[in-house]
Amino acid sequence: MPRPLSLYDTWERRLRPFIPLAPGGPVGLYTCGPTVYDYQHIGNFRTFLFEDVLKRVLRWNGHRVNHVMNITDVGHLTSDADEGEDKMEKGSRRTGKTAWEVAAYFTDAFLADMKRLNVEDPTVLCKATDHIAEQIAFIADIERNGYAYTTSDGVYFDTSKLDDYGYLARLDVEGLEAGRRVELGEKRRATDFALWKFSPRGEARQMEWDSPWGRGFPGWHIECSAMAQKYLGDYFDIHCGGEDHIPVHHTNEIAQTEGRLADHPEIAHDHRRLANFWMHGYFLLANDAKMAKSAGEFLRISSLSDRGYDPIAYRFLCLTAHYRSQLNFTWEALDAAATGLERMRQGFHALPDAGAAPDAAYVDRFTDEINDDLNLPRALALAWEVLRGDLAPAVKRATLARFDEVFGLGLAAWTPKAVDVPPGIRVIADARYAARTAKQWAEADRLRAQLQAAGWEMEDRADGYSLKRGQEKHA
Ligand code: AMP
Ligand code: ZN
């Protein structure tokens, strides 16, 4: 019998057996989505890829998954401490478009990149701006229970009302209090956070709504609590995000839920932390430092494809590291992943598709690895073992196709033509092919050198040529 699924729960700081709250029912999964004032960087996508793999592993274990993801299109301020400008309004000023146009543009860009990475669509994709009424109702419940207070610039959550505020992050609330007293303003406690912000007086905002407290816009954390509750109920199976969400965003989502449910003594305290499992993907680093949108220069999925990499090579790279360890991005690591992916694709396609069944022993070993808190690096090692081992070729293919339900590399659908060759490279390659056909050897050699300098190897074939990535050294 293969090992049953266990997952690391940040709340309890340990691996726990995963048992769905509703036996047989769909697993409720909420993942914090993108803030759409700019492109998502490849670090953001590491988290979305981890969540995609989690979903696939749940399905591997026979669960249906009801996956809800939000789009943050309002309310995320430039500082997590409720200070600074709204990121959407700032994006609008930067681009000269309306905040609504900015949100629509970057939402589309995000979804297109998710497709290029073979990330499956969520069951429900919900925008914060489509759920203002739900957020207002949620805040009203918190206020009625006495967990909110109003200042001159907004409605704040009173964290002193909760004995275990910050438990998810094991926050040292008193230490934070002592350290940040000067910046408090009208907030009563350093950890208190905005539920609703009033539109600044005399300033026209593009995104603002009427509320019982005054015209303004919701705080960033309330949208996730309100939409999770609407689509998944008061208490659901798994809530995910990147590790940066542990101390602030998720801590506050939990606090809001506790505040809203305070007048429901029939609900056990344990069931007021919104989700049964809290899971977090660790960061992608660049040059051993945090990759952040605010840092200006950042890598997007098209930064990779512009350099000739298939976005799936990035997916492959992410599979080589456990989601609970940080991963340092380098071009060398991406090269290695691209090579690994290419070998796996070629190896797979060299095997006959003869309708064989997967090898049961390998499938069980695979289950052992992925059910051990998604150990994809070891699952990937098992795939190499299958490819290089001595199973019958058709059985190898069937086994790898089954593994790929979790990897999501799209092995079976891949065709050699799908390699992403930038148009500029294609032009040089065509010119070289023409030169070679015309026996202009010097010109052909010159063009080959040009391709090599750009990181491409051209191989001559009787009936044409093929291109593959070479050993370019990136700066
Ligand atoms: P945002 O658009 O900033 O709200 O972030 C979208 C998702 O990406 C969130 O789950 C973040 O926790 C996650 N995230 C942000 N930066 C990184 C990073 N460098 N590596 C991995 N995940 C990240
Ligand atoms: Zn969220």
XYZ file of C-alpha atoms and ligand atoms in Angstrom:
499
model
C 0.000 0.000 0.000
C 1.448 3.379 -0.912
C 1.637 6.097 1.693
C -1.487 8.234 2.303
C -1.198 11.938 1.582
C 0.338 14.147 4.225
C 0.928 17.869 3.897
C 2.867 20.426 5.896
C 0.527 22.736 7.787
C 2.019 26.106 8.709
C -0.532 26.509 11.508
C 0.735 23.437 13.344
C 4.264 23.565 11.939
C 4.191 19.883 11.112
C 3.169 17.290 8.547
C -0.410 16.194 9.003
C -2.372 13.467 7.235
C -4.685 15.119 4.745
C -8.298 14.118 5.282
C -10.929 16.189 3.454
C -13.420 17.921 5.720
C -16.312 16.595 3.650
C -15.748 12.897 2.959
C -16.248 12.331 -0.753
C -17.095 15.986 -1.277
C -14.808 18.308 -3.190
C -11.725 19.637 -1.420
C -12.080 23.387 -0.863
C -8.873 25.151 -1.912
C -8.288 28.911 -1.789
C -5.122 30.377 -3.272
C -4.261 34.067 -3.067
C -4.081 35.423 -6.590
C -2.090 38.193 -8.246
C -2.203 41.923 -7.615
C -2.765 43.147 -11.154
C -1.026 46.523 -11.284
C 1.926 45.075 -13.185
C 3.123 41.821 -14.721
C 3.698 38.896 -12.409
C 7.355 37.929 -12.090
C 8.701 34.417 -12.271
C 8.836 34.338 -8.452
C 5.054 34.798 -8.269
C 4.711 31.972 -10.762
C 6.763 29.672 -8.568
C 3.966 29.941 -5.999
C 1.238 29.428 -8.615
C 3.107 26.375 -9.926
C 3.352 24.902 -6.425
C -0.408 25.378 -6.042
C -1.032 23.748 -9.418
C 1.015 20.722 -8.406
C -0.835 20.552 -5.085
C -4.127 20.445 -6.958
C -2.849 17.678 -9.216
C -1.638 15.666 -6.234
C -5.037 16.017 -4.569
C -6.637 14.694 -7.738
C -4.085 11.880 -7.948
C -5.404 10.847 -4.538
C -8.953 10.680 -5.854
C -10.228 14.044 -4.621
C -12.223 16.492 -6.641
C -10.998 20.025 -6.024
C -13.043 23.191 -5.794
C -10.334 25.782 -6.372
C -10.996 29.474 -5.799
C -8.480 32.138 -6.731
C -8.910 35.884 -6.404
C -7.640 38.738 -8.514
C -6.557 41.663 -6.339
C -7.644 44.633 -8.412
C -8.086 47.139 -5.592
C -6.914 47.939 -2.095
C -3.374 46.577 -1.992
C -1.346 49.519 -0.738
C 2.301 49.989 -1.578
C 3.131 49.128 2.027
C 1.740 46.152 3.929
C 1.333 48.465 6.940
C -1.713 50.244 5.489
C 0.399 53.180 4.370
C 1.248 54.496 0.942
C -0.676 54.580 -2.263
C -3.080 52.021 -3.681
C -1.054 49.911 -6.131
C -3.751 50.124 -8.800
C -3.954 53.910 -8.719
C -0.181 54.039 -8.830
C -0.157 51.669 -11.829
C -2.661 53.964 -13.499
C -0.445 57.007 -13.054
C 2.582 55.107 -14.336
C 0.892 53.854 -17.500
C -1.523 56.710 -18.262
C -4.407 54.210 -18.393
C -7.361 54.056 -16.017
C -7.020 51.800 -12.989
C -9.716 49.593 -14.537
C -7.788 49.280 -17.798
C -4.601 48.504 -15.908
C -6.370 45.733 -13.993
C -7.922 44.216 -17.134
C -4.648 44.332 -19.051
C -2.517 42.685 -16.354
C -5.201 40.121 -15.526
C -5.156 38.984 -19.162
C -1.356 38.950 -19.203
C -1.340 36.866 -16.019
C -3.826 34.317 -17.364
C -1.903 34.014 -20.639
C 1.320 33.283 -18.729
C -0.473 30.700 -16.575
C -1.536 28.917 -19.798
C 2.034 28.969 -21.102
C 3.103 27.236 -17.896
C 0.372 24.576 -18.206
C -1.271 25.792 -15.008
C -4.893 24.715 -14.881
C -7.638 27.289 -14.458
C -9.223 27.590 -11.020
C -12.835 26.517 -10.635
C -13.721 30.071 -9.609
C -11.699 33.163 -10.494
C -13.051 36.131 -8.578
C -12.180 39.806 -8.623
C -12.113 41.914 -5.488
C -13.982 44.740 -7.252
C -16.865 42.373 -8.063
C -17.294 41.589 -4.354
C -17.441 44.951 -2.637
C -20.883 44.225 -1.122
C -19.626 40.958 0.407
C -16.624 42.754 1.878
C -18.782 45.497 3.367
C -21.099 42.882 4.928
C -18.074 41.050 6.337
C -16.708 44.256 7.909
C -20.150 45.072 9.325
C -20.198 41.666 11.088
C -16.737 42.302 12.537
C -17.806 45.729 13.741
C -21.028 44.443 15.270
C -18.991 41.962 17.292
C -16.859 44.812 18.638
C -13.646 43.917 16.769
C -13.331 47.144 14.753
C -12.867 50.854 15.377
C -12.932 53.899 13.156
C -10.214 56.545 12.792
C -10.066 59.605 10.575
C -8.691 57.573 7.677
C -10.503 54.280 7.908
C -12.011 51.351 9.783
C -9.442 49.220 11.579
C -9.391 45.716 12.991
C -8.702 45.699 16.719
C -6.151 42.913 17.119
C -6.077 43.304 20.911
C -9.451 41.531 20.981
C -7.836 38.229 20.015
C -5.727 36.295 22.516
C -3.989 34.350 19.806
C -3.585 37.045 17.151
C -0.547 36.167 15.038
C -0.428 32.487 16.017
C -0.013 31.400 12.378
C 3.230 33.356 12.175
C 4.158 32.851 15.847
C 4.281 36.650 15.956
C 5.821 38.377 18.928
C 2.997 40.906 19.202
C 4.415 42.634 22.297
C 7.798 42.996 20.619
C 6.151 44.557 17.572
C 4.240 46.899 19.860
C 7.386 48.085 21.571
C 9.264 48.525 18.295
C 6.739 50.433 16.251
C 5.014 52.749 18.680
C 6.105 55.907 16.876
C 4.493 54.973 13.573
C 1.130 54.141 15.081
C -0.798 57.291 14.188
C -4.394 56.726 15.171
C -4.002 52.962 15.219
C -4.252 51.532 18.709
C -1.801 48.742 18.164
C 1.006 48.157 15.703
C -0.683 44.999 14.425
C -4.104 46.596 13.807
C -4.891 46.789 10.103
C -7.319 48.535 7.764
C -10.623 46.909 6.859
C -11.845 49.949 4.952
C -9.944 53.059 3.920
C -11.625 56.407 3.324
C -10.887 58.142 0.042
C -8.396 60.906 0.819
C -10.228 64.207 1.102
C -10.096 66.352 -2.014
C -8.445 63.612 -4.093
C -10.392 61.942 -6.856
C -9.944 58.186 -6.727
C -10.834 55.997 -9.686
C -11.873 53.065 -7.558
C -14.112 54.008 -4.661
C -17.457 52.944 -3.246
C -20.006 54.090 -0.700
C -20.095 52.195 2.573
C -21.801 52.601 5.971
C -18.566 54.241 7.205
C -17.967 56.600 4.303
C -16.797 56.610 0.713
C -13.635 54.665 0.147
C -12.237 51.253 -0.714
C -11.602 47.934 1.057
C -8.360 46.995 2.766
C -6.346 44.300 1.046
C -6.937 41.416 3.493
C -10.728 41.586 3.636
C -11.227 40.524 0.014
C -9.755 37.060 0.551
C -11.696 36.388 3.761
C -14.935 37.544 2.128
C -14.522 35.670 -1.160
C -13.212 32.500 0.495
C -16.226 32.509 2.789
C -18.627 33.167 -0.083
C -17.362 30.366 -2.320
C -15.997 27.838 0.179
C -17.828 28.477 3.445
C -16.659 29.418 6.948
C -14.147 26.619 7.218
C -12.594 24.816 4.276
C -9.722 22.447 3.541
C -6.637 24.317 2.338
C -5.527 27.929 2.022
C -2.293 28.714 0.166
C 0.021 31.540 -0.756
C 3.680 32.475 -0.764
C 5.677 32.492 2.467
C 5.494 36.306 2.624
C 1.787 35.977 3.383
C 2.348 34.223 6.710
C 3.042 37.207 9.007
C 0.600 39.770 7.604
C -1.925 38.807 4.948
C -2.887 35.340 6.145
C -2.559 36.287 9.797
C -5.094 39.046 9.142
C -7.403 36.862 7.060
C -7.627 34.566 10.077
C -8.181 37.446 12.504
C -11.026 38.807 10.371
C -12.704 35.425 10.283
C -12.412 35.065 14.044
C -13.877 38.548 14.448
C -16.801 37.775 12.186
C -17.576 34.466 13.896
C -17.180 35.796 17.455
C -20.954 35.738 18.001
C -21.179 32.087 16.957
C -20.271 30.161 20.117
C -21.489 26.957 18.484
C -18.511 27.056 16.096
C -15.463 25.472 17.720
C -12.486 27.781 18.148
C -10.394 25.521 15.925
C -12.846 26.032 13.097
C -12.470 29.798 13.122
C -9.106 29.874 11.466
C -10.688 29.787 8.023
C -8.840 26.725 6.727
C -7.881 23.317 8.076
C -4.471 23.477 6.354
C -2.374 26.577 5.713
C 0.297 25.919 3.121
C 3.027 28.232 1.871
C 5.374 28.156 -1.077
C 8.884 29.389 -0.399
C 10.373 32.192 -2.414
C 12.251 32.226 -5.628
C 15.354 34.303 -5.146
C 17.377 36.076 -7.794
C 21.068 36.441 -7.035
C 20.198 35.205 -3.545
C 17.937 38.208 -2.943
C 14.163 38.513 -2.884
C 12.570 39.080 -6.276
C 9.988 41.834 -5.935
C 7.909 43.860 -8.348
C 8.805 47.004 -6.465
C 12.503 46.338 -7.099
C 12.044 47.636 -10.639
C 13.841 45.100 -12.817
C 12.251 41.711 -12.646
C 11.981 38.651 -14.838
C 8.703 37.737 -16.443
C 7.739 34.608 -18.317
C 8.315 36.466 -21.583
C 11.797 37.459 -20.386
C 12.497 33.727 -20.575
C 10.749 33.037 -23.881
C 12.411 36.095 -25.469
C 15.703 34.385 -24.743
C 14.469 31.246 -26.470
C 13.405 29.225 -23.438
C 10.180 27.278 -23.475
C 8.173 28.451 -20.395
C 7.738 24.771 -19.515
C 11.485 24.672 -18.797
C 10.721 27.047 -15.924
C 7.979 24.697 -14.742
C 10.534 21.873 -14.890
C 13.024 23.960 -12.898
C 10.433 24.514 -10.164
C 9.762 20.773 -9.969
C 13.433 20.175 -9.168
C 13.180 22.024 -5.825
C 10.888 21.206 -2.906
C 8.247 23.897 -2.430
C 9.361 24.404 1.164
C 12.884 25.398 0.249
C 13.928 28.625 -1.385
C 15.168 28.371 -4.926
C 17.814 30.659 -6.320
C 17.191 31.489 -9.956
C 20.184 31.501 -12.288
C 20.391 31.190 -16.058
C 22.634 28.165 -15.583
C 19.897 26.466 -13.544
C 17.355 27.269 -16.248
C 19.726 25.895 -18.901
C 20.006 22.679 -16.947
C 16.223 22.490 -16.609
C 15.763 23.134 -20.332
C 18.211 20.342 -21.108
C 16.461 18.011 -18.662
C 13.089 18.806 -20.168
C 14.375 18.276 -23.691
C 15.824 14.874 -22.728
C 12.614 13.846 -21.057
C 10.525 14.900 -24.048
C 12.801 13.199 -26.547
C 13.026 10.093 -24.368
C 9.273 9.940 -24.015
C 8.636 10.363 -27.736
C 11.126 7.656 -28.638
C 8.876 5.184 -26.780
C 6.039 3.426 -28.595
C 2.480 4.439 -27.765
C 1.065 0.926 -27.705
C -1.714 1.256 -25.156
C 0.212 -0.473 -22.348
C -0.714 -0.068 -18.677
C 1.595 1.883 -16.324
C 3.913 -0.187 -14.128
C 2.039 -0.659 -10.840
C 5.131 -0.815 -8.626
C 6.506 2.438 -10.018
C 3.133 4.134 -9.705
C 3.082 3.143 -6.031
C 6.603 4.456 -5.473
C 5.609 7.675 -7.201
C 2.600 7.992 -4.883
C 4.934 7.539 -1.897
C 7.031 10.486 -3.036
C 4.310 12.960 -3.932
C 2.234 12.045 -0.888
C 5.217 12.882 1.296
C 4.365 16.601 1.291
C 4.743 16.881 -2.481
C 8.287 15.624 -2.860
C 8.526 16.455 -6.543
C 12.338 16.390 -6.737
C 12.245 12.704 -5.754
C 9.250 12.052 -8.008
C 11.249 13.521 -10.875
C 14.219 11.307 -10.025
C 11.857 8.345 -10.270
C 10.839 9.437 -13.770
C 14.503 9.329 -14.846
C 14.800 5.890 -13.299
C 11.832 4.711 -15.377
C 13.221 6.262 -18.554
C 16.661 4.696 -18.111
C 15.507 1.404 -16.581
C 14.542 -1.836 -18.256
C 10.755 -1.838 -18.278
C 9.222 -2.653 -21.662
C 9.273 0.536 -23.775
C 5.474 0.810 -24.060
C 5.139 0.365 -20.289
C 7.733 3.083 -19.713
C 5.728 5.449 -21.841
C 2.458 4.666 -20.062
C 4.136 5.068 -16.651
C 5.666 8.433 -17.568
C 2.356 9.639 -19.010
C 0.732 8.791 -15.684
C 3.457 10.660 -13.719
C 2.934 13.638 -16.003
C -0.592 14.061 -14.654
C 1.229 15.523 -11.640
C 4.265 17.096 -13.357
C 2.048 18.861 -15.883
C 4.851 19.038 -18.452
C 2.497 18.049 -21.256
C 4.843 15.268 -22.434
C 2.316 13.472 -24.623
C 1.065 16.647 -26.298
C 4.542 17.923 -27.098
C 5.819 17.845 -30.645
C 9.357 18.838 -31.632
C 7.970 21.850 -33.515
C 6.758 23.340 -30.262
C 10.288 24.515 -29.372
C 10.103 28.274 -29.006
C 12.548 29.719 -31.507
C 12.569 33.526 -31.520
C 11.737 34.939 -34.971
C 15.131 36.677 -35.222
C 16.943 33.377 -34.760
C 14.713 31.692 -37.323
C 15.640 34.360 -39.914
C 19.373 33.766 -39.419
C 18.885 29.991 -39.534
C 16.925 30.216 -42.784
C 19.627 32.440 -44.266
C 22.291 29.949 -43.230
C 20.310 27.078 -44.733
C 20.040 29.030 -47.998
C 23.789 29.793 -47.947
C 24.641 26.154 -47.339
C 22.334 24.978 -50.124
C 24.021 27.488 -52.434
C 27.419 26.167 -51.214
C 28.429 29.595 -49.902
C 30.471 28.052 -47.120
C 32.049 31.212 -45.702
C 28.671 32.881 -45.376
C 27.186 29.724 -43.860
C 29.982 29.586 -41.263
C 29.560 33.246 -40.432
C 25.844 32.770 -39.813
C 26.447 29.664 -37.720
C 28.821 31.678 -35.507
C 26.149 34.328 -35.180
C 23.640 31.707 -34.038
C 26.121 30.266 -31.564
C 26.776 33.694 -30.104
C 23.045 34.006 -29.525
C 22.979 30.605 -27.821
C 21.687 28.351 -30.595
C 23.120 25.242 -32.269
C 22.002 24.473 -35.799
C 22.155 20.899 -36.988
C 22.079 20.100 -40.671
C 19.694 17.462 -41.891
C 19.289 15.957 -45.340
C 15.902 17.612 -45.665
C 16.459 20.842 -43.742
C 17.819 21.735 -40.316
C 16.972 21.671 -36.631
C 17.730 24.177 -33.906
C 18.491 23.574 -30.299
C 19.747 25.700 -27.459
C 23.514 25.722 -27.173
C 25.893 26.576 -24.367
C 25.563 30.352 -24.343
C 26.863 31.989 -21.201
C 24.464 34.601 -19.933
C 25.594 37.745 -18.263
P 1.198 39.387 -5.424
O 0.838 39.639 -6.866
O 2.304 40.273 -4.946
O -0.011 39.486 -4.519
O 1.776 37.922 -5.316
C 1.195 36.784 -5.895
C 1.727 35.523 -5.236
O 3.144 35.389 -5.444
C 1.540 35.486 -3.720
O 1.126 34.178 -3.323
C 2.909 35.793 -3.162
O 3.095 35.233 -1.894
C 3.793 35.119 -4.188
N 5.175 35.630 -4.289
C 5.594 36.926 -4.277
N 6.931 37.008 -4.458
C 7.389 35.731 -4.598
C 8.689 35.132 -4.815
N 9.797 35.861 -4.954
N 8.762 33.776 -4.901
C 7.648 33.011 -4.789
N 6.405 33.515 -4.589
C 6.267 34.855 -4.497
Zn -5.252 36.501 -0.028
